[in-house]
Short mmCIF file of C-alpha atoms in Angstrom, two decimals:
data_model
loop_
_atom_site.label_atom_id
_atom_site.label_comp_id
_atom_site.label_asym_id
_atom_site.label_seq_id
_atom_site.Cartn_x
_atom_site.Cartn_y
_atom_site.Cartn_z
CA MET O 1 -30.42 6.93 14.99
CA ASP O 2 -27.12 5.17 14.31
CA GLY O 3 -27.57 4.78 10.58
CA PHE O 4 -27.60 0.98 10.90
CA GLU O 5 -31.36 0.46 10.76
CA ARG O 6 -31.47 -0.23 7.03
CA ARG O 7 -30.27 -3.56 5.70
CA VAL O 8 -26.77 -3.38 4.26
CA GLU O 9 -25.80 -5.30 1.15
CA ASP O 10 -22.54 -7.22 1.53
CA LYS O 11 -20.46 -6.03 -1.41
CA PRO O 12 -16.99 -7.41 -2.16
CA PHE O 13 -13.91 -5.29 -1.57
CA THR O 14 -13.14 -4.25 -5.14
CA VAL O 15 -10.66 -1.52 -6.11
CA ALA O 16 -10.14 -0.50 -9.72
CA GLY O 17 -11.66 -3.77 -10.93
CA ARG O 18 -9.59 -5.96 -8.58
CA THR O 19 -11.49 -7.92 -5.93
CA PHE O 20 -9.87 -9.02 -2.69
CA THR O 21 -11.08 -11.48 -0.08
CA SER O 22 -9.15 -9.93 2.80
CA ARG O 23 -10.11 -6.47 3.98
CA LEU O 24 -6.85 -5.96 5.88
CA ILE O 25 -3.94 -4.22 4.13
CA VAL O 26 -0.56 -4.27 5.83
CA GLY O 27 2.58 -2.20 5.41
CA THR O 28 6.23 -3.13 4.99
CA GLY O 29 8.00 -0.76 7.39
CA LYS O 30 9.36 -0.89 10.95
CA TYR O 31 9.70 -4.66 11.09
CA ALA O 32 12.85 -6.30 12.47
CA ASP O 33 13.49 -7.73 9.02
CA PHE O 34 11.71 -8.81 5.84
CA ALA O 35 11.17 -12.32 7.24
CA GLU O 36 9.15 -10.95 10.15
CA ASN O 37 7.27 -8.74 7.72
CA ALA O 38 6.35 -11.76 5.62
CA ALA O 39 5.27 -13.77 8.65
CA CYS O 40 2.97 -10.95 9.76
CA ALA O 41 1.47 -10.51 6.31
CA GLU O 42 0.66 -14.23 6.23
CA ALA O 43 -0.74 -14.22 9.78
CA ALA O 44 -2.93 -11.23 8.92
CA GLY O 45 -4.36 -13.06 5.92
CA ALA O 46 -3.52 -9.99 3.85
CA GLU O 47 -3.57 -9.98 0.08
CA VAL O 48 -2.28 -6.42 -0.37
CA VAL O 49 0.92 -4.95 1.07
CA THR O 50 1.99 -1.34 0.79
CA VAL O 51 5.53 -0.60 -0.32
CA ALA O 52 7.24 2.73 0.34
CA VAL O 53 9.03 3.09 -2.97
CA ARG O 54 11.57 5.56 -1.60
CA ARG O 55 12.51 3.37 1.38
CA VAL O 56 12.08 -0.32 0.51
CA ASN O 57 14.65 -2.07 -1.66
CA LEU O 58 12.93 -3.56 -4.70
CA THR O 59 15.72 -3.56 -7.28
CA ASP O 60 19.21 -3.88 -5.70
CA PRO O 61 20.06 -7.62 -5.48
CA THR O 62 23.22 -6.88 -3.44
CA GLN O 63 21.03 -5.82 -0.50
CA PRO O 64 18.15 -7.62 1.29
CA MET O 65 15.12 -7.42 -0.98
CA LEU O 66 11.47 -7.43 0.01
CA VAL O 67 10.48 -9.63 -2.92
CA ASP O 68 12.68 -12.45 -1.59
CA HIS O 69 10.32 -12.78 1.38
CA VAL O 70 7.03 -11.16 0.33
CA SER O 71 6.30 -12.55 -3.10
CA PRO O 72 4.58 -10.26 -5.63
CA GLU O 73 2.97 -13.43 -6.99
CA ARG O 74 1.34 -14.10 -3.61
CA PHE O 75 0.60 -10.48 -2.63
CA THR O 76 -0.55 -7.43 -4.56
CA PHE O 77 2.07 -4.75 -4.08
CA LEU O 78 0.67 -1.28 -3.51
CA PRO O 79 3.48 1.23 -4.10
CA ASN O 80 3.12 4.38 -2.02
CA THR O 81 4.70 7.79 -1.87
CA ALA O 82 5.67 7.86 1.82
CA GLY O 83 8.18 10.65 2.41
CA CYS O 84 6.93 12.90 -0.39
CA TYR O 85 6.07 16.50 0.40
CA THR O 86 5.24 17.85 -3.06
CA GLY O 87 2.97 16.69 -5.83
CA GLU O 88 5.88 16.48 -8.24
CA ASP O 89 7.87 14.20 -5.93
CA ALA O 90 4.89 11.90 -5.53
CA VAL O 91 4.23 11.66 -9.26
CA ARG O 92 7.91 11.07 -10.03
CA THR O 93 8.10 8.33 -7.39
CA LEU O 94 5.12 6.45 -8.75
CA ARG O 95 6.30 6.72 -12.32
CA LEU O 96 9.57 5.10 -11.25
CA ALA O 97 7.58 2.38 -9.47
CA ARG O 98 5.61 1.67 -12.63
CA GLU O 99 8.81 1.42 -14.64
CA ALA O 100 10.35 -0.94 -12.06
CA GLY O 101 7.42 -3.26 -11.49
CA GLY O 102 4.64 -2.34 -13.89
CA TRP O 103 2.37 -1.26 -11.01
CA ASP O 104 -0.50 1.07 -11.83
CA LEU O 105 -2.61 0.55 -8.69
CA VAL O 106 -0.89 2.89 -6.24
CA LYS O 107 -1.32 4.68 -2.94
CA LEU O 108 -0.81 8.44 -3.00
CA GLU O 109 0.20 10.39 0.06
CA VAL O 110 1.67 13.89 0.04
CA LEU O 111 2.59 15.05 3.52
CA SER O 112 2.47 18.54 4.96
CA ASP O 113 5.11 18.41 7.71
CA PRO O 114 7.35 15.84 9.46
CA LYS O 115 5.80 16.37 12.91
CA THR O 116 2.17 15.48 12.19
CA LEU O 117 2.53 13.71 8.82
CA TYR O 118 -0.90 15.10 8.00
CA PRO O 119 -1.74 15.08 4.31
CA ASP O 120 -1.33 18.29 2.36
CA VAL O 121 -4.69 18.12 0.61
CA PHE O 122 -3.81 20.78 -1.98
CA GLU O 123 -0.63 19.04 -3.10
CA THR O 124 -2.40 15.69 -2.91
CA MET O 125 -5.14 16.91 -5.22
CA ARG O 126 -2.61 18.23 -7.73
CA ALA O 127 -0.75 14.92 -7.72
CA LEU O 128 -4.00 12.95 -7.96
CA GLU O 129 -5.07 14.84 -11.08
CA MET O 130 -1.66 14.30 -12.71
CA LEU O 131 -1.62 10.58 -11.89
CA VAL O 132 -5.16 9.98 -13.13
CA LYS O 133 -4.26 11.64 -16.44
CA ASP O 134 -1.21 9.40 -16.56
CA GLY O 135 -3.32 6.23 -16.33
CA PHE O 136 -2.77 5.33 -12.67
CA GLN O 137 -5.45 3.87 -10.40
CA VAL O 138 -4.99 5.94 -7.28
CA MET O 139 -5.91 5.11 -3.70
CA VAL O 140 -5.50 8.42 -1.92
CA TYR O 141 -4.56 9.15 1.69
CA THR O 142 -6.34 12.23 2.96
CA THR O 143 -7.87 13.92 5.98
CA SER O 144 -11.20 12.79 7.39
CA ASP O 145 -12.96 15.84 5.95
CA PRO O 146 -15.98 14.57 3.97
CA VAL O 147 -15.89 17.54 1.56
CA THR O 148 -12.25 16.90 0.63
CA ALA O 149 -12.93 13.19 0.31
CA LYS O 150 -15.77 13.82 -2.13
CA ARG O 151 -13.68 16.20 -4.23
CA MET O 152 -10.97 13.58 -4.52
CA GLU O 153 -13.48 10.94 -5.55
CA GLU O 154 -14.80 13.32 -8.22
CA ALA O 155 -11.20 13.88 -9.39
CA GLY O 156 -10.90 10.17 -10.14
CA ALA O 157 -9.60 8.50 -6.98
CA ALA O 158 -10.04 4.72 -7.03
CA ALA O 159 -10.38 4.65 -3.23
CA ILE O 160 -10.51 7.19 -0.40
CA MET O 161 -8.19 6.57 2.55
CA PRO O 162 -9.06 8.90 5.44
CA LEU O 163 -6.77 8.94 8.45
CA GLY O 164 -8.08 7.71 11.78
CA ALA O 165 -5.32 9.56 13.64
CA PRO O 166 -1.77 10.70 12.78
CA ILE O 167 0.44 8.11 11.11
CA GLY O 168 2.13 5.83 13.63
CA SER O 169 0.34 7.38 16.62
CA GLY O 170 -1.74 4.35 17.61
CA LEU O 171 -4.40 6.70 18.96
CA GLY O 172 -7.30 4.90 17.29
CA LEU O 173 -10.13 6.55 15.41
CA GLN O 174 -10.42 10.14 16.59
CA ASN O 175 -13.07 11.05 14.03
CA PRO O 176 -15.69 8.28 13.71
CA LEU O 177 -18.45 10.70 12.71
CA ASP O 178 -16.46 12.09 9.78
CA ILE O 179 -15.45 8.63 8.63
CA ARG O 180 -19.06 7.46 8.78
CA LEU O 181 -20.10 10.44 6.64
CA ILE O 182 -17.39 9.62 4.10
CA VAL O 183 -18.61 6.02 3.93
CA GLU O 184 -22.22 7.09 3.35
CA GLN O 185 -21.36 9.49 0.51
CA SER O 186 -18.69 7.50 -1.30
CA GLU O 187 -19.17 5.40 -4.40
CA VAL O 188 -15.59 4.11 -4.25
CA PRO O 189 -14.07 2.02 -1.45
CA VAL O 190 -13.20 3.73 1.83
CA VAL O 191 -10.13 2.44 3.67
CA VAL O 192 -9.10 3.77 7.07
CA ASP O 193 -5.40 4.51 6.83
CA ALA O 194 -3.25 5.55 9.82
CA GLY O 195 -3.83 5.72 13.55
CA VAL O 196 -4.98 2.18 14.30
CA GLY O 197 -3.32 0.92 17.47
CA THR O 198 -5.08 -2.28 18.45
CA ALA O 199 -7.77 -4.72 17.37
CA SER O 200 -10.71 -2.73 18.72
CA ASP O 201 -9.69 0.23 16.51
CA ALA O 202 -9.77 -1.99 13.43
CA ALA O 203 -13.13 -3.43 14.44
CA LEU O 204 -14.57 0.06 14.92
CA ALA O 205 -13.41 1.14 11.47
CA MET O 206 -15.20 -1.83 9.95
CA GLU O 207 -18.33 -1.30 12.08
CA LEU O 208 -18.55 2.20 10.60
CA GLY O 209 -18.87 0.60 7.17
CA CYS O 210 -15.35 1.02 5.82
CA ASP O 211 -14.38 -1.40 3.10
CA ALA O 212 -10.95 -2.15 4.56
CA VAL O 213 -8.29 -1.04 7.03
CA LEU O 214 -4.63 -0.34 6.33
CA MET O 215 -2.06 -0.57 9.11
CA ASN O 216 1.66 -0.88 9.67
CA SER O 217 2.86 0.34 13.07
CA ALA O 218 0.04 -1.35 14.98
CA ILE O 219 1.44 -4.73 13.95
CA ALA O 220 5.14 -3.97 13.52
CA GLU O 221 5.49 -2.22 16.90
CA ALA O 222 3.44 -4.73 18.90
CA ARG O 223 5.31 -6.78 21.50
CA GLU O 224 4.42 -9.90 19.47
CA PRO O 225 3.86 -8.73 15.87
CA VAL O 226 2.68 -12.06 14.46
CA ARG O 227 0.12 -12.51 17.23
CA MET O 228 -1.12 -8.94 16.71
CA ALA O 229 -1.43 -9.61 12.97
CA GLN O 230 -3.69 -12.55 13.78
CA ALA O 231 -5.73 -10.39 16.16
CA MET O 232 -6.16 -7.75 13.49
CA LYS O 233 -7.37 -10.35 11.00
CA HIS O 234 -10.10 -11.45 13.38
CA ALA O 235 -10.98 -7.86 14.32
CA VAL O 236 -11.55 -6.84 10.71
CA VAL O 237 -13.77 -9.86 10.09
CA ALA O 238 -15.74 -9.28 13.31
CA GLY O 239 -16.19 -5.58 12.59
CA ARG O 240 -17.44 -6.28 9.09
CA GLU O 241 -19.92 -8.88 10.35
CA ALA O 242 -21.18 -6.48 13.02
CA TYR O 243 -21.70 -3.78 10.38
CA LEU O 244 -23.66 -6.15 8.17
CA ALA O 245 -25.70 -7.46 11.11
CA GLY O 246 -26.72 -3.96 12.21
CA ARG O 247 -26.18 -2.91 15.80
CA MET O 248 -28.99 -2.50 18.30
CA PRO O 249 -30.31 1.04 18.87
CA ARG O 250 -28.70 3.14 21.58
CA ARG O 251 -31.15 3.97 24.36
CA MET O 252 -31.07 6.51 27.15
CA TYR O 253 -32.56 4.09 29.69
CA ALA O 254 -32.59 0.38 30.43
CA ASP O 255 -34.72 -2.05 28.47
CA PRO O 256 -35.22 -5.47 30.10
CA SER O 257 -33.97 -8.52 28.26
CA SER O 258 -36.99 -10.52 29.38
CA PRO O 259 -40.63 -9.37 28.80
CA LEU O 260 -42.42 -7.87 31.76
CA ALA O 261 -45.80 -9.34 30.84
CA GLY O 262 -46.85 -12.63 32.42
CA LEU O 263 -44.47 -12.47 35.38
CA ILE O 264 -45.14 -14.99 38.17
#
């Protein structure tokens, strides 16, 4: 049993009351420059871009600014807390982002250590609770543990963002079973965040039933970033269609494509 036997209803990708056509979210780090970043976002067909508030210039006009290339009128900016290691740092960062740009739909990540960049789920939960009380709509980066994911949904997360593999590793989905379980139990969108390396990884995430995929390094570090962005766009669409279509059952032995009855 693969869990695909039942018919799946095609629901739109809606987060905190906002509906998006594209199910591919792209980041704004590691690119050669903002122009390349913008070209990749367009090639990916993305409507949402993540912005590391502590690293990307949004307010200093004397320096290159993201908004000069990636328009906030064309894209939904998703401020994130990359580089934060405590709940207080994360909350402070997002409050500054709201003051700067009025953003209340945000991505929360609180990291445990610089080597693995795994989420610190305890600090993340503390920050999530503070941000929800403060009126934010929080998409939360977390481990692929279904129990933790459910607790964060119950705490008010607008979307659950389980990692596929460590940030920037390009290892692909190391935990498809856990991600599938999170999808089946969640009443909010599930977005694979981190670990995607190539188009087949994105397609797999969508085949598991995820609502969207978020990636940065997989595009920015490709030999041809714009071409990879296009590949990722097609992979996400193909994976979603395959999920909706329902895959064939897995079988231990062969099953002939043509009927055996009535052979000459």
